[in-house]
C-alpha cells in the first residue's frame, strides 16, 4: 500500500466496504442526507459499481425543515443520475405538528429524524444502511465500527461492539437486526473537501459564501429560509455573507461569516479555522455525551 | 497553521502525501491518551470549541488538577470518561506538513485485549509506551506480542514520564535493553527506542533540552519519516473477488481490491479454488481503464473467457498461485465470553470467502504475557492458542506471514453471528493434498442395494430418563422383524468404549457427539438403518451431525418429556444424585438442554407409551420411503 496516496487509499477502502455490503446484504440502502459527506459517499458508490449503477436505492429522511436548496439539489441529483430515491417523512410527527421551533431541537430530532429513520428502515426491511458519518466528527463516533451492528430496535450498544479486524467485515444479521455501515469512517473533513475538489463533485451551494438573510439566535447565525421562523417584533433579517460547514434543519444549523465562494476558498478557511465543524450543530450541545445517547437510541 | 500563499499548490502537495496508520498501547497509567492529546495539541489540531469543552471536562473528571487533561480528548464513551480508562479502540486523525496519520488509541486492560487486536490489525506500526518508573511490565509484553501476532513489524518503544526519573539516561538504557531482549522472541521486528515525556512534551514533537544525551529524532519526526513495508511481502498478484459486476449481457467484470502484487491487461490468470483459467483483457474503473493495478487499489477486471468465477474465488497469476487447503494450522485469539470448544462449528471468513470451520485440535494455549505454551482443552475470552482447523471446502490462502490480507481470518458464531475469534493462517496441514480419499469400488449405494434398504440415522435426543433408549430398543426390534439391517448406538454403551476417555464438560460433550456422528456416518455408509439415542443437548452439535450426512439421511426425533416427569421416573437414580450435588454438569439440573427447533418428529411420552412412539417413528419412515408402505 506504500505507493497509494492518502486519498487513493481512503477511496479504495470506501469502495471495498461498499462492495462487501452489496455482496453480503440482502436489502442494502444508502442514507442520503444531501450534505457534502453524502455527496462524496454517492460519488464513491458510482465508482464502486461502475459500469453498473449502485445496486441499492437512496433514502432521504425528510424532517420537513431542511433548507429549500437542499431539497432542490437532492431531486436534481437523483434525476441526473437516474437513481431510485426514497423520501420518507414521519407522517405521525407531521400530523402532531412536531417542529424544531415549537418542540425544541431534542424532540424534533428524535421524532422527525431518529423515529422517522427507524420507520423507513422497518417499512422496507433494509438490513444494511450506509451512512456518511466520519470518526473525526465527534468522540463517540471515533469509537464506532465501520460495520455497526443494530439490534431489532435499531439500538447501538457501544460496550458490546463486534471486533473489527483488517478488512474482514462481519455483516451477518438475523431477521429484524441490521447494520449501519460507514464507508467514510476514516475520512477527515479536510479529506472530504480535498476529494470534492479533486473529483469536482457537485455539492449544495449553501456550502459556499453568499449573501443570505440572517438572524441571530443564541449566538448562532440562523438563515431565514422560509416564513416559519418566528421573528421578534420589528426584527428584520440582516443580509450577511455566510456559508454553512454542515447542513441540517435550517433553524438548527448555524452559519459562519465567510468569503469562500468555491472549494479552494472553503479549504483555505478551514485551514485557519479554530472551531470544529459540529460547532454549528445545535443538537450536539444539548447535554454531555449527547451524540452517544442519540446513537444508542438509533440515530445515525 | 499558516495560510498557504497558493491554495492550489498546497492541495497538490497534500494530494501526494501518504498515510501512516499506527497504534499506541501500554498499561493503564502509561499515558497513551495523554501522548495522543499532546501530539494533537502540539500540532495545533485541537479546535477552540474542543479546547473549551476540554477545560470544562478537565475540571470535572481530571486527575491532573487544574491543568488540561489531554486524555479526556480521546476517551469518547461516557463509561470511559467516568471510569478514567480506555475501553474501546478510538481512531484519531492528524497531519503534519509531511504526512497524514491515523492513530488507533487502544485499551491497556487485559479484558479489552480483543479491542487492542482490532487496533493492531489496522496499523502498520506500534508505539509501545512504558512508564520509566515501572519499566517493562507484563502488559508491555502482552501488547507487543499481540501487535506482532497481528502483523506489525515496526515498533517504537516510548519510555514515558522521563521527567519523573530525572531524565536519567541509565534508567532509559536499562529499560531499552530489557525490552530488546524480550522482543527478540517476537521474530523479525524492528524496534526504535525513544525517551519521552508526553506530559511535558519532551521528545514528542521536537528534541528535548532535558535529554541532550538522546541522539535520535523525537517521536513525531520519526513517525514522519519511517518507512513501513507494505503487506503482501512476496509480491505475487492476488485479487479476492468481492462482487461480480454484470450491468448487461455484454459485460462481466470481477470486482475486488488487489491484495498483493500488480496486474496488467494480457496477464494469464487462474481463479482458485475453482481452477478455471483466463487472461485479463481490461482493468475497468469509473475514471477509465488502467494499464496496471497495484496492491490496495479497488478495481474491476474483465477476462477474455466466459468463465464461472464468483465471490470468494481468488484471481492470481498462473505462475504464482495461492495455496489451497481445507486443513490448516492457525494462531487464534478468542474474543467471546462463550469458550472456544474444539469440535463445534463456526463460520470462518478469510478475504472474501466464508466457510464452515471446526477447530479439530487445540494444540496448546499461549501465555501471551510470557509467550510460554501450555496444554488447553478450550480457549476463554482473550486467550491465544495454536490450533488445527478443518474447513467445509478448500480455501485459497497465503500464510499470514507472507500476506496479511490473504492469511488473516475471523470466526463467527453460527447462532448469534457475533465475531468470536480472530486468527492467522500459518500453514496447510497438507492432509487435503496428500491424504486423498481412497476411491472404493463398492460404495454406499451398492451396499444399501444389497440390503434392499435406504440407510439413515434416526437420532433420538432428549433429557436423561425421557425414554430414548426404551423407544430405540423397541424400534430396532420392530425393524428387525421387518428384516431391516439395523444398528443401535446408545449413549451409555458408547461411553464404555468409543468415548471412554471423555467426561461431561461442555467440551467433552461436543467431542462425544462428534465421534458418535462420525460413527453413525460410517454405519450409514455401510448400509445400516442406524438408531442413535443420546441426550445430545446442544443444537450446534446435532446440526454438525446432520451436516455430516447427506440430505434426508438425518432424522432428528425429539423425545419430549418434561423435566419433572423425567425426574419423577429417574430410572437410574441419577437425578437424585445430581440434586444432591454428587454429579456435576447434569443436563436439566446444572447443564443446559437446547430443544430442537425443527426436528423431523416430536414424541410425547406422557400421552403415548413407548410402543406407540416406536410405531410413530415407523410411520414416519414409511412416509419418507425408508420403509415400503
mmCIF file of N, CA, C and O in Angstrom, chain B residues 470-543:
data_model
loop_
_atom_site.group_PDB
_atom_site.id
_atom_site.type_symbol
_atom_site.label_atom_id
_atom_site.label_comp_id
_atom_site.label_asym_id
_atom_site.label_seq_id
_atom_site.Cartn_x
_atom_site.Cartn_y
_atom_site.Cartn_z
ATOM 1 N N UNK B 470 -35.455 -46.838 25.635
ATOM 2 C CA UNK B 470 -36.604 -47.745 25.555
ATOM 3 C C UNK B 470 -37.220 -47.703 24.162
ATOM 4 O O UNK B 470 -37.481 -48.750 23.543
ATOM 5 N N UNK B 471 -37.449 -46.499 23.660
ATOM 6 C CA UNK B 471 -38.062 -46.362 22.327
ATOM 7 C C UNK B 471 -37.121 -46.923 21.261
ATOM 8 O O UNK B 471 -37.543 -47.650 20.352
ATOM 9 N N UNK B 472 -35.816 -46.606 21.398
ATOM 10 C CA UNK B 472 -34.838 -47.083 20.416
ATOM 11 C C UNK B 472 -34.835 -48.620 20.368
ATOM 12 O O UNK B 472 -34.802 -49.223 19.291
ATOM 13 N N UNK B 473 -34.878 -49.215 21.534
ATOM 14 C CA UNK B 473 -34.852 -50.666 21.636
ATOM 15 C C UNK B 473 -36.087 -51.294 20.964
ATOM 16 O O UNK B 473 -35.980 -52.228 20.165
ATOM 17 N N UNK B 474 -37.264 -50.749 21.251
ATOM 18 C CA UNK B 474 -38.498 -51.237 20.627
ATOM 19 C C UNK B 474 -38.478 -51.031 19.121
ATOM 20 O O UNK B 474 -38.893 -51.895 18.345
ATOM 21 N N UNK B 475 -37.967 -49.855 18.715
ATOM 22 C CA UNK B 475 -37.914 -49.542 17.284
ATOM 23 C C UNK B 475 -37.007 -50.536 16.548
ATOM 24 O O UNK B 475 -37.364 -51.046 15.483
ATOM 25 N N UNK B 476 -35.850 -50.827 17.137
ATOM 26 C CA UNK B 476 -34.933 -51.760 16.473
ATOM 27 C C UNK B 476 -35.565 -53.150 16.346
ATOM 28 O O UNK B 476 -35.455 -53.815 15.308
ATOM 29 N N UNK B 477 -36.272 -53.584 17.423
ATOM 30 C CA UNK B 477 -36.935 -54.886 17.379
ATOM 31 C C UNK B 477 -37.963 -54.944 16.251
ATOM 32 O O UNK B 477 -38.040 -55.921 15.493
ATOM 33 N N UNK B 478 -38.754 -53.883 16.114
ATOM 34 C CA UNK B 478 -39.772 -53.856 15.056
ATOM 35 C C UNK B 478 -39.113 -53.881 13.671
ATOM 36 O O UNK B 478 -39.558 -54.585 12.771
ATOM 37 N N UNK B 479 -38.006 -53.117 13.503
ATOM 38 C CA UNK B 479 -37.311 -53.089 12.214
ATOM 39 C C UNK B 479 -36.696 -54.453 11.905
ATOM 40 O O UNK B 479 -36.721 -54.918 10.763
ATOM 41 N N UNK B 480 -36.167 -55.087 12.935
ATOM 42 C CA UNK B 480 -35.582 -56.404 12.769
ATOM 43 C C UNK B 480 -36.639 -57.400 12.276
ATOM 44 O O UNK B 480 -36.393 -58.188 11.366
ATOM 45 N N UNK B 481 -37.851 -57.325 12.874
ATOM 46 C CA UNK B 481 -38.969 -58.166 12.434
ATOM 47 C C UNK B 481 -39.267 -57.944 10.959
ATOM 48 O O UNK B 481 -39.708 -58.850 10.253
ATOM 49 N N UNK B 482 -39.041 -56.707 10.505
ATOM 50 C CA UNK B 482 -39.323 -56.375 9.097
ATOM 51 C C UNK B 482 -38.119 -56.690 8.201
ATOM 52 O O UNK B 482 -38.065 -56.260 7.050
ATOM 53 N N UNK B 483 -37.125 -57.439 8.746
ATOM 54 C CA UNK B 483 -35.923 -57.832 8.011
ATOM 55 C C UNK B 483 -35.086 -56.643 7.568
ATOM 56 O O UNK B 483 -34.492 -56.651 6.486
ATOM 57 N N UNK B 484 -35.046 -55.609 8.396
ATOM 58 C CA UNK B 484 -34.166 -54.466 8.104
ATOM 59 C C UNK B 484 -32.866 -54.656 8.880
ATOM 60 O O UNK B 484 -32.884 -55.144 10.016
ATOM 61 N N UNK B 485 -31.764 -54.272 8.254
ATOM 62 C CA UNK B 485 -30.467 -54.356 8.933
ATOM 63 C C UNK B 485 -30.256 -53.072 9.729
ATOM 64 O O UNK B 485 -30.226 -51.988 9.157
ATOM 65 N N UNK B 486 -30.115 -53.244 11.028
ATOM 66 C CA UNK B 486 -30.062 -52.062 11.895
ATOM 67 C C UNK B 486 -28.833 -52.099 12.795
ATOM 68 O O UNK B 486 -28.167 -53.129 12.933
ATOM 69 N N UNK B 487 -28.562 -50.946 13.413
ATOM 70 C CA UNK B 487 -27.565 -50.904 14.477
ATOM 71 C C UNK B 487 -27.939 -49.781 15.436
ATOM 72 O O UNK B 487 -28.334 -48.694 15.010
ATOM 73 N N UNK B 488 -27.809 -50.061 16.739
ATOM 74 C CA UNK B 488 -28.100 -49.037 17.746
ATOM 75 C C UNK B 488 -26.808 -48.488 18.338
ATOM 76 O O UNK B 488 -25.931 -49.255 18.735
ATOM 77 N N UNK B 489 -26.708 -47.166 18.339
ATOM 78 C CA UNK B 489 -25.651 -46.505 19.107
ATOM 79 C C UNK B 489 -26.337 -45.917 20.331
ATOM 80 O O UNK B 489 -27.199 -45.041 20.205
ATOM 81 N N UNK B 490 -25.957 -46.390 21.503
ATOM 82 C CA UNK B 490 -26.645 -45.944 22.713
ATOM 83 C C UNK B 490 -25.687 -45.143 23.596
ATOM 84 O O UNK B 490 -24.520 -45.485 23.736
ATOM 85 N N UNK B 491 -26.211 -44.113 24.188
ATOM 86 C CA UNK B 491 -25.412 -43.173 24.982
ATOM 87 C C UNK B 491 -24.569 -43.845 26.036
ATOM 88 O O UNK B 491 -23.350 -43.609 26.137
ATOM 89 N N UNK B 492 -25.180 -44.700 26.839
ATOM 90 C CA UNK B 492 -24.429 -45.338 27.918
ATOM 91 C C UNK B 492 -23.403 -46.311 27.362
ATOM 92 O O UNK B 492 -22.278 -46.415 27.863
ATOM 93 N N UNK B 493 -23.783 -47.046 26.293
ATOM 94 C CA UNK B 493 -22.911 -48.086 25.771
ATOM 95 C C UNK B 493 -21.631 -47.526 25.139
ATOM 96 O O UNK B 493 -20.560 -48.068 25.358
ATOM 97 N N UNK B 494 -21.743 -46.441 24.351
ATOM 98 C CA UNK B 494 -20.525 -45.928 23.705
ATOM 99 C C UNK B 494 -19.549 -45.390 24.746
ATOM 100 O O UNK B 494 -18.343 -45.385 24.526
ATOM 101 N N UNK B 495 -20.082 -44.936 25.863
ATOM 102 C CA UNK B 495 -19.180 -44.386 26.880
ATOM 103 C C UNK B 495 -18.328 -45.475 27.550
ATOM 104 O O UNK B 495 -17.391 -45.177 28.276
ATOM 105 N N UNK B 496 -18.657 -46.744 27.288
ATOM 106 C CA UNK B 496 -17.795 -47.825 27.768
ATOM 107 C C UNK B 496 -16.609 -48.068 26.848
ATOM 108 O O UNK B 496 -15.670 -48.760 27.207
ATOM 109 N N UNK B 497 -16.638 -47.510 25.620
ATOM 110 C CA UNK B 497 -15.548 -47.789 24.696
ATOM 111 C C UNK B 497 -15.143 -46.579 23.882
ATOM 112 O O UNK B 497 -14.197 -45.869 24.216
ATOM 113 N N UNK B 498 -15.936 -46.319 22.844
ATOM 114 C CA UNK B 498 -15.605 -45.279 21.865
ATOM 115 C C UNK B 498 -15.242 -43.940 22.516
ATOM 116 O O UNK B 498 -14.316 -43.259 22.093
ATOM 117 N N UNK B 499 -15.980 -43.572 23.556
ATOM 118 C CA UNK B 499 -15.745 -42.257 24.156
ATOM 119 C C UNK B 499 -15.435 -42.381 25.651
ATOM 120 O O UNK B 499 -15.759 -41.509 26.440
ATOM 121 N N UNK B 500 -14.774 -43.479 26.000
ATOM 122 C CA UNK B 500 -14.469 -43.763 27.392
ATOM 123 C C UNK B 500 -13.627 -42.667 28.044
ATOM 124 O O UNK B 500 -13.707 -42.405 29.234
ATOM 125 N N UNK B 501 -12.788 -42.005 27.226
ATOM 126 C CA UNK B 501 -11.872 -41.009 27.777
ATOM 127 C C UNK B 501 -12.541 -39.660 28.038
ATOM 128 O O UNK B 501 -11.897 -38.735 28.505
ATOM 129 N N UNK B 502 -13.800 -39.534 27.700
ATOM 130 C CA UNK B 502 -14.446 -38.218 27.791
ATOM 131 C C UNK B 502 -15.316 -38.095 29.035
ATOM 132 O O UNK B 502 -15.924 -39.061 29.477
ATOM 133 N N UNK B 503 -15.391 -36.868 29.560
ATOM 134 C CA UNK B 503 -16.247 -36.589 30.711
ATOM 135 C C UNK B 503 -17.518 -35.883 30.271
ATOM 136 O O UNK B 503 -18.012 -36.109 29.152
ATOM 137 N N UNK B 504 -18.037 -34.999 31.137
ATOM 138 C CA UNK B 504 -19.329 -34.377 30.857
ATOM 139 C C UNK B 504 -19.254 -32.863 30.802
ATOM 140 O O UNK B 504 -20.251 -32.177 30.921
ATOM 141 N N UNK B 505 -18.047 -32.316 30.620
ATOM 142 C CA UNK B 505 -17.956 -30.872 30.445
ATOM 143 C C UNK B 505 -18.492 -30.542 29.058
ATOM 144 O O UNK B 505 -18.676 -31.430 28.217
ATOM 145 N N UNK B 506 -18.704 -29.241 28.818
ATOM 146 C CA UNK B 506 -19.228 -28.833 27.511
ATOM 147 C C UNK B 506 -18.301 -29.311 26.398
ATOM 148 O O UNK B 506 -18.748 -29.861 25.387
ATOM 149 N N UNK B 507 -16.978 -29.135 26.588
ATOM 150 C CA UNK B 507 -16.023 -29.525 25.545
ATOM 151 C C UNK B 507 -16.079 -31.030 25.286
ATOM 152 O O UNK B 507 -16.057 -31.478 24.137
ATOM 153 N N UNK B 508 -16.170 -31.812 26.367
ATOM 154 C CA UNK B 508 -16.205 -33.262 26.196
ATOM 155 C C UNK B 508 -17.513 -33.729 25.565
ATOM 156 O O UNK B 508 -17.545 -34.663 24.768
ATOM 157 N N UNK B 509 -18.612 -33.067 25.901
ATOM 158 C CA UNK B 509 -19.892 -33.444 25.303
ATOM 159 C C UNK B 509 -19.883 -33.195 23.791
ATOM 160 O O UNK B 509 -20.422 -33.979 23.018
ATOM 161 N N UNK B 510 -19.247 -32.079 23.402
ATOM 162 C CA UNK B 510 -19.162 -31.775 21.970
ATOM 163 C C UNK B 510 -18.354 -32.861 21.251
ATOM 164 O O UNK B 510 -18.757 -33.374 20.205
ATOM 165 N N UNK B 511 -17.226 -33.245 21.837
ATOM 166 C CA UNK B 511 -16.380 -34.264 21.220
ATOM 167 C C UNK B 511 -17.102 -35.617 21.204
ATOM 168 O O UNK B 511 -17.003 -36.377 20.231
ATOM 169 N N UNK B 512 -17.836 -35.910 22.272
ATOM 170 C CA UNK B 512 -18.617 -37.145 22.356
ATOM 171 C C UNK B 512 -19.573 -37.246 21.162
ATOM 172 O O UNK B 512 -19.597 -38.249 20.441
ATOM 173 N N UNK B 513 -20.317 -36.175 20.942
ATOM 174 C CA UNK B 513 -21.295 -36.191 19.854
ATOM 175 C C UNK B 513 -20.594 -36.232 18.493
ATOM 176 O O UNK B 513 -21.047 -36.904 17.568
ATOM 177 N N UNK B 514 -19.444 -35.578 18.405
ATOM 178 C CA UNK B 514 -18.725 -35.599 17.127
ATOM 179 C C UNK B 514 -18.298 -37.032 16.764
ATOM 180 O O UNK B 514 -18.501 -37.486 15.652
ATOM 181 N N UNK B 515 -17.764 -37.754 17.741
ATOM 182 C CA UNK B 515 -17.325 -39.133 17.465
ATOM 183 C C UNK B 515 -18.522 -40.022 17.106
ATOM 184 O O UNK B 515 -18.441 -40.830 16.192
ATOM 185 N N UNK B 516 -19.612 -39.845 17.841
ATOM 186 C CA UNK B 516 -20.801 -40.643 17.547
ATOM 187 C C UNK B 516 -21.322 -40.308 16.153
ATOM 188 O O UNK B 516 -21.714 -41.199 15.386
ATOM 189 N N UNK B 517 -21.271 -39.009 15.820
ATOM 190 C CA UNK B 517 -21.725 -38.583 14.487
ATOM 191 C C UNK B 517 -20.909 -39.257 13.394
ATOM 192 O O UNK B 517 -21.441 -39.774 12.408
ATOM 193 N N UNK B 518 -19.571 -39.263 13.579
ATOM 194 C CA UNK B 518 -18.698 -39.899 12.578
ATOM 195 C C UNK B 518 -18.979 -41.408 12.498
ATOM 196 O O UNK B 518 -18.961 -41.995 11.422
ATOM 197 N N UNK B 519 -19.237 -42.004 13.661
ATOM 198 C CA UNK B 519 -19.543 -43.440 13.669
ATOM 199 C C UNK B 519 -20.868 -43.712 12.958
ATOM 200 O O UNK B 519 -20.981 -44.645 12.146
ATOM 201 N N UNK B 520 -21.852 -42.874 13.252
ATOM 202 C CA UNK B 520 -23.157 -43.031 12.599
ATOM 203 C C UNK B 520 -23.000 -42.912 11.083
ATOM 204 O O UNK B 520 -23.629 -43.640 10.310
ATOM 205 N N UNK B 521 -22.118 -41.992 10.669
ATOM 206 C CA UNK B 521 -21.893 -41.802 9.241
ATOM 207 C C UNK B 521 -21.314 -43.078 8.617
ATOM 208 O O UNK B 521 -21.710 -43.476 7.511
ATOM 209 N N UNK B 522 -20.367 -43.725 9.338
ATOM 210 C CA UNK B 522 -19.797 -44.975 8.834
ATOM 211 C C UNK B 522 -20.880 -46.056 8.727
ATOM 212 O O UNK B 522 -20.909 -46.832 7.773
ATOM 213 N N UNK B 523 -21.767 -46.101 9.739
ATOM 214 C CA UNK B 523 -22.853 -47.084 9.741
ATOM 215 C C UNK B 523 -23.764 -46.878 8.525
ATOM 216 O O UNK B 523 -24.171 -47.836 7.869
ATOM 217 N N UNK B 524 -24.082 -45.612 8.256
ATOM 218 C CA UNK B 524 -24.933 -45.307 7.092
ATOM 219 C C UNK B 524 -24.203 -45.700 5.815
ATOM 220 O O UNK B 524 -24.784 -46.265 4.888
ATOM 221 N N UNK B 525 -22.905 -45.431 5.779
ATOM 222 C CA UNK B 525 -22.112 -45.774 4.615
ATOM 223 C C UNK B 525 -22.111 -47.299 4.409
ATOM 224 O O UNK B 525 -22.101 -47.793 3.280
ATOM 225 N N UNK B 526 -22.138 -48.034 5.532
ATOM 226 C CA UNK B 526 -22.175 -49.498 5.459
ATOM 227 C C UNK B 526 -23.561 -50.011 5.067
ATOM 228 O O UNK B 526 -23.722 -51.205 4.810
ATOM 229 N N UNK B 527 -24.543 -49.117 5.077
ATOM 230 C CA UNK B 527 -25.870 -49.502 4.604
ATOM 231 C C UNK B 527 -26.902 -49.727 5.693
ATOM 232 O O UNK B 527 -28.019 -50.157 5.401
ATOM 233 N N UNK B 528 -26.553 -49.427 6.938
ATOM 234 C CA UNK B 528 -27.459 -49.711 8.049
ATOM 235 C C UNK B 528 -28.486 -48.607 8.288
ATOM 236 O O UNK B 528 -28.204 -47.429 8.061
ATOM 237 N N UNK B 529 -29.645 -49.035 8.782
ATOM 238 C CA UNK B 529 -30.567 -48.098 9.401
ATOM 239 C C UNK B 529 -30.080 -47.940 10.838
ATOM 240 O O UNK B 529 -30.082 -48.901 11.603
ATOM 241 N N UNK B 530 -29.574 -46.776 11.154
ATOM 242 C CA UNK B 530 -28.857 -46.567 12.405
ATOM 243 C C UNK B 530 -29.726 -45.790 13.380
ATOM 244 O O UNK B 530 -30.329 -44.779 13.010
ATOM 245 N N UNK B 531 -29.787 -46.297 14.603
ATOM 246 C CA UNK B 531 -30.577 -45.611 15.615
ATOM 247 C C UNK B 531 -29.610 -45.088 16.673
ATOM 248 O O UNK B 531 -28.804 -45.862 17.210
ATOM 249 N N UNK B 532 -29.664 -43.799 16.923
ATOM 250 C CA UNK B 532 -28.769 -43.205 17.911
ATOM 251 C C UNK B 532 -29.609 -42.614 19.028
ATOM 252 O O UNK B 532 -30.551 -41.877 18.761
ATOM 253 N N UNK B 533 -29.287 -42.963 20.269
ATOM 254 C CA UNK B 533 -30.042 -42.441 21.401
ATOM 255 C C UNK B 533 -29.091 -41.748 22.354
ATOM 256 O O UNK B 533 -28.359 -42.388 23.097
ATOM 257 N N UNK B 534 -29.082 -40.428 22.287
ATOM 258 C CA UNK B 534 -28.153 -39.623 23.088
ATOM 259 C C UNK B 534 -28.858 -38.370 23.584
ATOM 260 O O UNK B 534 -29.660 -37.793 22.851
ATOM 261 N N UNK B 535 -28.496 -37.960 24.794
ATOM 262 C CA UNK B 535 -29.058 -36.697 25.291
ATOM 263 C C UNK B 535 -28.762 -35.597 24.272
ATOM 264 O O UNK B 535 -29.610 -34.812 23.937
ATOM 265 N N UNK B 536 -27.521 -35.561 23.771
ATOM 266 C CA UNK B 536 -27.033 -34.564 22.789
ATOM 267 C C UNK B 536 -27.703 -33.209 22.993
ATOM 268 O O UNK B 536 -28.546 -32.812 22.206
ATOM 269 N N UNK B 537 -27.271 -32.495 24.042
ATOM 270 C CA UNK B 537 -28.026 -31.328 24.496
ATOM 271 C C UNK B 537 -27.903 -30.082 23.612
ATOM 272 O O UNK B 537 -28.732 -29.194 23.722
ATOM 273 N N UNK B 538 -26.859 -30.001 22.753
ATOM 274 C CA UNK B 538 -26.630 -28.735 22.047
ATOM 275 C C UNK B 538 -27.098 -28.812 20.594
ATOM 276 O O UNK B 538 -26.768 -29.739 19.864
ATOM 277 N N UNK B 539 -27.825 -27.762 20.195
ATOM 278 C CA UNK B 539 -28.296 -27.684 18.803
ATOM 279 C C UNK B 539 -27.138 -27.726 17.823
ATOM 280 O O UNK B 539 -27.200 -28.380 16.790
ATOM 281 N N UNK B 540 -26.054 -27.015 18.167
ATOM 282 C CA UNK B 540 -24.978 -26.894 17.182
ATOM 283 C C UNK B 540 -24.353 -28.262 16.890
ATOM 284 O O UNK B 540 -23.971 -28.525 15.757
ATOM 285 N N UNK B 541 -24.265 -29.140 17.905
ATOM 286 C CA UNK B 541 -23.666 -30.452 17.652
ATOM 287 C C UNK B 541 -24.619 -31.356 16.863
ATOM 288 O O UNK B 541 -24.191 -32.141 16.023
ATOM 289 N N UNK B 542 -25.924 -31.250 17.151
ATOM 290 C CA UNK B 542 -26.864 -32.065 16.361
ATOM 291 C C UNK B 542 -26.842 -31.609 14.900
ATOM 292 O O UNK B 542 -26.885 -32.423 13.975
ATOM 293 N N UNK B 543 -26.703 -30.282 14.729
ATOM 294 C CA UNK B 543 -26.620 -29.789 13.358
ATOM 295 C C UNK B 543 -25.332 -30.269 12.702
ATOM 296 O O UNK B 543 -25.301 -30.592 11.509
#
